[in-house]
Tab-separated table of C-alpha atoms and ligand atoms in Angstrom:
chain	number	residue	atom	x	y	z
Z	1	UNK	CA	12.718	13.255	0.350
Z	2	UNK	CA	9.202	12.395	1.563
Z	3	UNK	CA	8.632	8.888	2.894
Z	4	UNK	CA	7.205	6.481	0.264
Z	5	UNK	CA	4.797	3.569	0.745
Z	6	UNK	CA	5.029	0.168	-0.990
Z	7	UNK	CA	3.363	1.620	-4.109
Z	8	UNK	CA	5.746	4.601	-4.258
Z	9	UNK	CA	3.224	7.128	-2.888
Z	10	UNK	CA	4.672	9.950	-0.767
Z	11	UNK	CA	3.056	11.058	2.484
Z	12	UNK	CA	1.901	14.637	1.846
Z	13	UNK	CA	-1.337	15.245	3.747
Z	14	UNK	CA	-2.454	14.709	7.302
Z	15	UNK	CA	-6.173	14.662	8.142
Z	16	UNK	CA	-6.815	15.079	11.822
Z	17	UNK	CA	-10.183	14.182	13.294
Z	18	UNK	CA	-10.577	16.257	16.452
Z	19	UNK	CA	-13.899	14.797	17.619
Z	20	UNK	CA	-16.220	11.918	16.723
Z	21	UNK	CA	-19.290	13.982	17.676
Z	22	UNK	CA	-21.537	15.957	15.368
Z	23	UNK	CA	-24.655	18.111	15.657
Z	24	UNK	CA	-25.897	16.897	12.228
Z	25	UNK	CA	-27.207	13.443	11.386
Z	26	UNK	CA	-26.460	13.372	7.630
Z	27	UNK	CA	-28.015	10.097	6.544
Z	28	UNK	CA	-24.976	9.058	4.491
Z	29	UNK	CA	-22.618	9.575	7.444
Z	30	UNK	CA	-24.291	9.403	10.892
Z	31	UNK	CA	-27.832	8.063	10.372
Z	32	UNK	CA	-29.843	8.838	13.502
Z	33	UNK	CA	-31.091	5.294	14.016
Z	34	UNK	CA	-27.456	4.179	14.477
Z	35	UNK	CA	-26.016	7.329	16.077
Z	36	UNK	CA	-28.777	7.548	18.685
Z	37	UNK	CA	-28.906	8.000	22.478
Z	38	UNK	CA	-27.215	4.629	22.929
Z	39	UNK	CA	-24.207	5.368	20.719
Z	40	UNK	CA	-21.011	5.518	22.764
Z	41	UNK	CA	-18.811	8.464	21.837
Z	42	UNK	CA	-15.223	8.935	22.955
Z	43	UNK	CA	-14.838	10.418	26.408
Z	44	UNK	CA	-12.846	13.627	26.738
Z	45	UNK	CA	-9.921	11.814	28.367
Z	46	UNK	CA	-9.788	9.436	25.405
Z	47	UNK	CA	-9.259	12.273	22.934
Z	48	UNK	CA	-5.746	13.307	22.009
Z	49	UNK	CA	-4.881	16.585	23.691
Z	50	UNK	CA	-3.882	19.593	21.595
Z	51	UNK	CA	-0.263	19.071	22.715
Z	52	UNK	CA	-0.367	15.427	21.587
Z	53	UNK	CA	-1.884	16.336	18.214
Z	54	UNK	CA	0.719	19.050	17.675
Z	55	UNK	CA	3.546	16.696	18.550
Z	56	UNK	CA	2.329	14.058	16.066
Z	57	UNK	CA	1.857	16.721	13.409
Z	58	UNK	CA	5.410	17.993	13.857
Z	59	UNK	CA	6.765	14.460	13.400
Z	60	UNK	CA	4.510	13.825	10.383
Z	61	UNK	CA	5.787	17.043	8.791
Z	62	UNK	CA	9.335	15.765	9.265
Z	63	UNK	CA	8.321	12.670	7.259
Z	64	UNK	CA	7.024	14.787	4.375
Z	65	UNK	CA	3.537	16.018	5.275
Z	66	UNK	CA	2.919	19.514	3.882
Z	67	UNK	CA	-0.811	19.980	4.236
Z	68	UNK	CA	-2.888	19.525	7.362
Z	69	UNK	CA	-6.685	19.492	7.565
Z	70	UNK	CA	-8.844	19.367	10.685
Z	71	UNK	CA	-12.034	17.394	10.386
Z	72	UNK	CA	-14.300	15.121	12.414
Z	73	UNK	CA	-17.219	14.591	13.320
Z	74	UNK	CA	-17.785	18.301	13.422
Z	75	UNK	CA	-14.445	19.969	14.237
Z	76	UNK	CA	-16.074	23.160	15.529
Z	77	UNK	CA	-17.686	21.115	18.319
Z	78	UNK	CA	-14.239	20.490	19.822
Z	79	UNK	CA	-13.897	23.032	22.592
Z	80	UNK	CA	-11.375	25.809	21.853
Z	81	UNK	CA	-10.288	24.254	18.553
Z	82	UNK	CA	-8.855	27.659	17.581
Z	83	UNK	CA	-6.171	27.095	20.250
Z	84	UNK	CA	-5.141	23.904	18.418
Z	85	UNK	CA	-4.980	25.863	15.165
Z	86	UNK	CA	-2.703	28.372	16.847
Z	87	UNK	CA	-0.401	25.576	17.998
Z	88	UNK	CA	-0.390	23.841	14.598
Z	89	UNK	CA	0.326	27.037	12.734
Z	90	UNK	CA	3.595	27.200	14.687
Z	91	UNK	CA	4.809	23.887	13.185
Z	92	UNK	CA	7.649	24.616	10.754
Z	93	UNK	CA	7.518	23.173	7.261
Z	94	UNK	CA	3.763	22.990	6.783
Z	95	UNK	CA	2.418	24.883	3.764
Z	96	UNK	CA	-1.316	24.607	4.316
Z	97	UNK	CA	-3.638	24.483	7.330
Z	98	UNK	CA	-7.311	23.925	6.537
Z	99	UNK	CA	-10.581	22.698	8.052
Z	100	UNK	CA	-13.679	20.886	6.767
Z	101	UNK	CA	-16.851	21.891	8.598
Z	102	UNK	CA	-20.625	21.779	8.307
Z	103	UNK	CA	-20.474	25.546	9.040
Z	104	UNK	CA	-23.342	25.382	11.539
Z	105	UNK	CA	-21.440	27.647	13.940
Z	106	UNK	CA	-18.885	29.067	11.509
Z	107	UNK	CA	-20.283	32.600	11.382
Z	108	UNK	CA	-19.445	33.190	15.050
Z	109	UNK	CA	-16.190	31.222	15.114
Z	110	UNK	CA	-14.537	32.256	11.841
Z	111	UNK	CA	-12.706	35.267	13.226
Z	112	UNK	CA	-11.005	33.303	16.020
Z	113	UNK	CA	-10.052	30.581	13.524
Z	114	UNK	CA	-8.583	33.097	11.098
Z	115	UNK	CA	-6.717	34.950	13.850
Z	116	UNK	CA	-5.229	31.660	15.083
Z	117	UNK	CA	-3.762	30.958	11.646
Z	118	UNK	CA	-6.341	28.882	9.740
Z	119	UNK	CA	-5.656	29.422	6.043
Z	120	UNK	CA	-8.558	27.819	4.217
Z	121	UNK	CA	-11.951	26.342	4.858
Z	122	UNK	CA	-14.101	23.736	3.124
Z	123	UNK	CA	-17.811	23.823	3.876
Z	124	UNK	CA	-20.123	20.874	3.344
Z	125	UNK	CA	-23.448	21.844	1.750
Z	126	UNK	CA	-25.273	19.121	-0.140
Z	127	UNK	CA	-28.096	21.169	-1.586
Z	128	UNK	CA	-29.115	24.786	-1.998
Z	129	UNK	CA	-32.752	23.700	-1.717
Z	130	UNK	CA	-33.691	24.330	1.898
Z	131	UNK	CA	-36.142	21.451	2.165
Z	132	UNK	CA	-33.704	18.948	0.644
Z	133	UNK	CA	-30.828	20.169	2.832
Z	134	UNK	CA	-32.883	20.042	6.044
Z	135	UNK	CA	-33.855	16.446	5.244
Z	136	UNK	CA	-30.271	15.458	4.447
Z	137	UNK	CA	-28.748	16.862	7.638
Z	138	UNK	CA	-31.767	15.363	9.439
Z	139	UNK	CA	-31.718	17.993	12.187
Z	140	UNK	CA	-33.732	20.542	10.184
Z	141	UNK	CA	-30.742	22.878	9.816
Z	142	UNK	CA	-31.419	25.674	7.290
Z	143	UNK	CA	-29.289	26.422	4.198
Z	144	UNK	CA	-29.306	30.121	5.056
Z	145	UNK	CA	-27.103	29.703	8.138
Z	146	UNK	CA	-24.532	27.704	6.196
Z	147	UNK	CA	-24.462	30.444	3.552
Z	148	UNK	CA	-24.003	33.017	6.301
Z	149	UNK	CA	-21.008	31.024	7.595
Z	150	UNK	CA	-19.491	30.963	4.102
Z	151	UNK	CA	-19.992	34.730	3.675
Z	152	UNK	CA	-18.472	35.585	7.044
Z	153	UNK	CA	-15.485	33.272	6.457
Z	154	UNK	CA	-14.887	34.732	2.998
Z	155	UNK	CA	-15.149	38.303	4.265
Z	156	UNK	CA	-12.449	37.506	6.842
Z	157	UNK	CA	-10.070	36.226	4.166
Z	158	UNK	CA	-10.755	32.495	4.594
Z	159	UNK	CA	-12.175	32.334	1.054
Z	160	UNK	CA	-12.631	31.495	-1.655
Z	161	UNK	CA	-14.396	28.585	-0.002
Z	162	UNK	CA	-14.646	25.054	-1.344
Z	163	UNK	CA	-18.208	23.784	-1.012
Z	164	UNK	CA	-18.461	19.978	-0.764
Z	165	UNK	CA	-21.676	18.298	-1.860
Z	166	UNK	CA	-22.252	14.560	-1.605
Z	167	UNK	CA	-24.678	13.501	-4.331
Z	168	UNK	CA	-27.176	10.705	-3.718
Z	169	UNK	CA	-29.560	9.530	-6.403
Z	170	UNK	CA	-33.167	10.272	-5.599
Z	171	UNK	CA	-32.155	12.450	-2.636
Z	172	UNK	CA	-30.433	15.597	-3.942
Z	173	UNK	CA	-29.419	14.834	-7.526
Z	174	UNK	CA	-32.265	16.996	-8.838
Z	175	UNK	CA	-30.622	20.024	-7.183
Z	176	UNK	CA	-27.104	19.622	-8.680
Z	177	UNK	CA	-27.575	22.420	-11.221
Z	178	UNK	CA	-29.167	24.837	-8.715
Z	179	UNK	CA	-26.190	24.462	-6.379
Z	180	UNK	CA	-23.790	25.163	-9.249
Z	181	UNK	CA	-25.932	28.117	-10.317
Z	182	UNK	CA	-25.883	29.612	-6.828
Z	183	UNK	CA	-22.092	29.644	-6.563
Z	184	UNK	CA	-21.283	30.507	-10.199
Z	185	UNK	CA	-19.629	33.886	-10.305
Z	186	UNK	CA	-18.973	34.077	-6.541
Z	187	UNK	CA	-15.376	32.777	-6.603
Z	188	UNK	CA	-16.354	29.802	-4.419
Z	189	UNK	CA	-15.988	26.340	-5.992
Z	190	UNK	CA	-18.540	23.567	-5.597
Z	191	UNK	CA	-17.030	20.097	-5.481
Z	192	UNK	CA	-19.468	17.267	-6.056
Z	193	UNK	CA	-18.522	14.044	-4.284
Z	194	UNK	CA	-19.708	10.604	-5.306
Z	195	UNK	CA	-21.530	8.926	-2.442
Z	196	UNK	CA	-19.117	6.393	-0.926
Z	197	UNK	CA	-19.465	3.126	0.961
Z	198	UNK	CA	-17.536	4.370	3.987
Z	199	UNK	CA	-18.430	2.914	7.396
Z	200	UNK	CA	-20.941	0.170	8.072
Z	201	UNK	CA	-24.077	2.149	8.847
Z	202	UNK	CA	-25.253	4.157	5.833
Z	203	UNK	CA	-26.733	1.260	3.829
Z	204	UNK	CA	-24.788	2.255	0.699
Z	205	UNK	CA	-25.826	0.781	-2.655
Z	206	UNK	CA	-24.078	1.322	-5.976
Z	207	UNK	CA	-27.413	2.389	-7.485
Z	208	UNK	CA	-27.451	5.404	-5.144
Z	209	UNK	CA	-24.217	6.756	-6.647
Z	210	UNK	CA	-24.484	9.498	-9.270
Z	211	UNK	CA	-21.280	9.308	-11.292
Z	212	UNK	CA	-18.901	12.230	-11.652
Z	213	UNK	CA	-19.354	11.911	-15.432
Z	214	UNK	CA	-23.127	12.332	-15.134
Z	215	UNK	CA	-22.737	15.336	-12.819
Z	216	UNK	CA	-20.374	17.062	-15.251
Z	217	UNK	CA	-22.624	16.272	-18.193
Z	218	UNK	CA	-25.641	17.772	-16.492
Z	219	UNK	CA	-23.897	20.988	-15.510
Z	220	UNK	CA	-22.257	21.204	-18.930
Z	221	UNK	CA	-25.721	21.018	-20.556
Z	222	UNK	CA	-26.728	24.145	-18.657
Z	223	UNK	CA	-23.418	26.043	-18.621
Z	224	UNK	CA	-20.720	24.653	-20.987
Z	225	UNK	CA	-17.549	23.521	-19.231
Z	226	UNK	CA	-13.981	22.688	-20.172
Z	227	UNK	CA	-11.477	20.560	-18.266
Z	228	UNK	CA	-8.752	22.292	-16.239
Z	229	UNK	CA	-5.432	20.548	-15.469
Z	230	UNK	CA	-4.848	19.636	-11.799
Z	231	UNK	CA	-3.362	22.449	-9.739
Z	232	UNK	CA	-0.949	20.066	-7.990
Z	233	UNK	CA	0.008	16.393	-8.359
Z	234	UNK	CA	-2.416	14.110	-6.570
Z	235	UNK	CA	-5.364	16.542	-6.541
Z	236	UNK	CA	-8.418	14.371	-5.901
Z	237	UNK	CA	-10.991	16.645	-7.511
Z	238	UNK	CA	-11.138	16.746	-11.298
Z	239	UNK	CA	-11.577	20.405	-12.222
Z	240	UNK	CA	-13.724	22.087	-14.866
Z	241	UNK	CA	-14.192	25.759	-15.685
Z	242	UNK	CA	-17.229	27.508	-17.083
Z	243	UNK	CA	-16.523	28.645	-20.653
Z	244	UNK	CA	-18.185	31.974	-19.884
Z	245	UNK	CA	-15.577	32.734	-17.200
Z	246	UNK	CA	-17.910	32.436	-14.195
Z	247	UNK	CA	-15.615	30.144	-12.212
Z	248	UNK	CA	-15.014	26.446	-11.664
Z	249	UNK	CA	-16.506	23.236	-10.331
Z	250	UNK	CA	-14.803	20.032	-9.218
Z	251	UNK	CA	-15.931	16.417	-9.111
Z	252	UNK	CA	-14.540	13.731	-6.838
Z	253	UNK	CA	-15.186	10.388	-8.490
Z	254	UNK	CA	-14.056	8.182	-5.611
Z	255	UNK	CA	-16.274	5.300	-6.741
Z	256	UNK	CA	-16.278	5.456	-10.558
Z	257	UNK	CA	-12.818	6.988	-11.067
Z	258	UNK	CA	-10.715	5.818	-8.112
Z	259	UNK	CA	-7.531	7.750	-7.471
Z	260	UNK	CA	-5.713	5.429	-5.057
Z	261	UNK	CA	-2.539	5.764	-7.165
Z	262	UNK	CA	-2.393	9.411	-6.058
Z	263	UNK	CA	-3.491	8.918	-2.458
Z	264	UNK	CA	-1.003	10.703	-0.230
Z	265	UNK	CA	-3.152	10.983	2.931
Z	266	UNK	CA	-2.410	9.874	6.424
Z	267	UNK	CA	-5.321	10.056	8.876
Z	268	UNK	CA	-5.289	10.512	12.628
Z	269	UNK	CA	-8.451	9.696	14.554
Z	270	UNK	CA	-9.596	11.748	17.532
Z	271	UNK	CA	-8.353	9.079	19.927
Z	272	UNK	CA	-4.953	8.768	18.286
Z	273	UNK	CA	-5.260	5.884	15.839
Z	274	UNK	CA	-3.386	6.244	12.561
Z	275	UNK	CA	-5.110	5.100	9.371
Z	276	UNK	CA	-3.865	5.112	5.819
Z	277	UNK	CA	-7.187	4.482	4.056
Z	278	UNK	CA	-10.743	5.742	4.507
Z	279	UNK	CA	-11.903	2.159	4.177
Z	280	UNK	CA	-9.562	0.650	6.732
Z	281	UNK	CA	-10.831	-1.630	9.455
Z	282	UNK	CA	-8.071	-1.116	12.006
Z	283	UNK	CA	-5.560	1.577	12.810
Z	284	UNK	CA	-2.252	1.863	14.634
Z	285	UNK	CA	-2.336	3.339	18.115
Z	286	UNK	CA	-0.201	6.379	18.900
Z	287	UNK	CA	-1.896	7.529	22.092
Z	288	UNK	CA	-0.804	4.480	24.121
Z	289	UNK	CA	2.881	4.939	23.269
Z	290	UNK	CA	2.657	8.721	23.829
Z	291	UNK	CA	1.048	8.304	27.250
Z	292	UNK	CA	3.585	5.706	28.335
Z	293	UNK	CA	6.550	7.925	27.573
Z	294	UNK	CA	7.529	7.203	23.940
Z	295	UNK	CA	10.327	9.436	22.667
Z	296	UNK	CA	10.121	11.393	19.419
Z	297	UNK	CA	12.328	8.739	17.835
Z	298	UNK	CA	9.935	5.988	18.941
Z	299	UNK	CA	6.959	7.853	17.486
Z	300	UNK	CA	8.838	8.683	14.291
Z	301	UNK	CA	9.527	4.950	13.961
Z	302	UNK	CA	5.815	4.099	14.298
Z	303	UNK	CA	4.753	6.752	11.774
Z	304	UNK	CA	7.404	5.726	9.302
Z	305	UNK	CA	6.573	2.031	9.752
Z	306	UNK	CA	2.870	2.633	9.107
Z	307	UNK	CA	3.513	4.604	5.924
Z	308	UNK	CA	6.306	2.484	4.452
Z	309	UNK	CA	4.241	-0.712	4.891
Z	310	UNK	CA	1.136	0.838	3.376
Z	311	UNK	CA	-0.383	-0.882	0.338
Z	312	UNK	CA	-4.070	0.095	0.455
Z	313	UNK	CA	-6.070	0.865	-2.635
Z	314	UNK	CA	-9.591	-0.026	-1.561
Z	315	UNK	CA	-11.483	1.988	-4.188
Z	316	UNK	CA	-9.544	0.413	-7.030
Z	317	UNK	CA	-10.415	-3.038	-5.707
Z	318	UNK	CA	-13.910	-2.324	-4.363
Z	319	UNK	CA	-15.593	-5.140	-6.292
Z	320	UNK	CA	-13.167	-7.737	-4.869
Z	321	UNK	CA	-14.101	-6.957	-1.273
Z	322	UNK	CA	-16.698	-8.986	0.533
Z	323	UNK	CA	-19.907	-7.139	1.490
Z	324	UNK	CA	-19.170	-7.643	5.199
Z	325	UNK	CA	-15.689	-5.988	5.052
Z	326	UNK	CA	-15.358	-4.130	8.390
Z	327	UNK	CA	-14.831	-0.409	7.779
Z	328	UNK	CA	-14.377	2.355	10.295
Z	329	UNK	CA	-17.082	5.079	10.401
Z	330	UNK	CA	-16.483	8.343	8.507
Z	331	UNK	CA	-17.403	10.423	11.567
Z	332	UNK	CA	-14.614	8.655	13.473
Z	333	UNK	CA	-11.836	8.823	10.909
Z	334	UNK	CA	-12.834	12.149	9.297
Z	335	UNK	CA	-13.533	12.793	5.600
W	401	LIG	N1	-18.584	17.510	9.792
W	401	LIG	C1	-17.704	18.076	8.836
W	401	LIG	C2	-18.397	18.253	7.512
W	401	LIG	O1	-19.427	17.623	7.258
W	401	LIG	O2	-17.858	19.018	6.715
W	401	LIG	C3	-16.401	17.334	8.653
W	401	LIG	C4	-16.442	15.818	8.688
W	401	LIG	S1	-17.322	15.029	7.354
W	401	LIG	C5	-17.131	13.333	7.769
W	401	LIG	C6	-16.188	15.328	6.017
W	401	LIG	C7	-16.751	15.166	4.626
W	401	LIG	O3	-17.063	13.815	4.405
W	401	LIG	C8	-18.015	15.954	4.363
W	401	LIG	O4	-17.826	16.805	3.252
W	401	LIG	C9	-19.029	14.887	4.072
W	401	LIG	O5	-19.984	15.308	3.154
W	401	LIG	C10	-18.185	13.758	3.556
W	401	LIG	N2	-18.842	12.455	3.668
W	401	LIG	C11	-19.357	11.877	4.779
W	401	LIG	N3	-19.891	10.672	4.489
W	401	LIG	C12	-19.700	10.464	3.155
W	401	LIG	C13	-20.030	9.420	2.230
W	401	LIG	N4	-20.681	8.328	2.631
W	401	LIG	N5	-19.659	9.566	0.941
W	401	LIG	C14	-18.997	10.680	0.527
W	401	LIG	N6	-18.660	11.697	1.343
W	401	LIG	C15	-19.019	11.608	2.626
W	402	LIG	FE1	-21.668	15.466	10.713
W	402	LIG	FE2	-20.093	16.016	8.667
W	402	LIG	FE3	-20.987	13.519	9.052
W	402	LIG	FE4	-22.713	15.372	8.307
W	402	LIG	S1	-20.948	14.652	7.121
W	402	LIG	S2	-23.020	13.892	9.963
W	402	LIG	S3	-21.933	17.184	9.281
W	402	LIG	S4	-19.616	14.615	10.368
W	403	LIG	FE1	-6.791	6.461	-0.589
W	403	LIG	FE2	-8.052	4.338	0.391
W	403	LIG	FE3	-9.429	6.247	-0.898
W	403	LIG	FE4	-7.812	4.634	-2.284
W	403	LIG	S1	-9.642	4.038	-1.185
W	403	LIG	S2	-7.963	6.886	-2.477
W	403	LIG	S3	-6.166	4.325	-0.784
W	403	LIG	S4	-8.316	6.495	1.050
């Protein structure tokens, strides 16, 4: 039996942030005026080691976790991350090992990741329009190299790839249909994500959110869609298929259609803090106990305590929160 929280939600997924650094400056995540030369990143000694991450993962799997995803910051910036994948793929009882990446260096790293045991990959690509994408990543990174990463990963068996696109009104919403059109018929699935108020630095406003309903309506006007039932309980993306058989899209309506009732995710930051909600202000430290000799039983007790006391449902109660509510940054906790 998986461990349940106070609202009866089982722990099923573990998201592991392996670094708080990134080579992109997506304005909705790490705006350059905040994440500038002065920003203090974690030092290498502050990061959990691969052994520590693997140990925590093994204990989380004992509590019920089945799926593990590496994220960040940009996970491919963590040196030798394929070695971590190799270690994690040896953990018994896990059914899925995946990564979310901006794909900037995926083309040259995909083979090592696949050989180490990575099963699936999600690539973030907010627009297929080169000018729009370069402005959004704010480091002038071209679409073409992301597409190359997707192609190489797929050719090595890491596909079909899920392509995540955050939609911001007035920024990339005019390119929603072109992105869908590009991936229709390729087997890859675009998942449009409502722009969220994570962290304290992106200046989020409700007016900037394009609703999942509007996204679906616009794509449906071009290529008629029908709803597809979820492929597993708790799937966060709502799925639709093209009536002409050219594949699927997904929408993640975190703001307008919150899914806290199905939220089965535990999150581990790069420095070993456990979080149970993307919008949390504080976490629970695991690194301190590990580095002062905690036994597996001690750590199991901490993990279990964090999950069984959990009651968060931020997105369902967004309007009740005060504007100044302290939230951890997305690049720190991982998406
Ligand atoms: N750097 C990797 C990447 O971009 O794929 C992994 C980490 S990133 C924080 C994980 C996901 O979070 C990305 O798909 C990104 O688009 C999404 N994300 C970041 N900030 C967001 C926001 N404010 N609203 C919605 N999604 C966001
Ligand atoms: Fe980096 Fe990913 Fe955040 Fe963009 S969304 S700044 S690629 S961590
Ligand atoms: Fe889960 Fe928190 Fe998001 Fe709700 S707001 S779905 S509890 S991460």
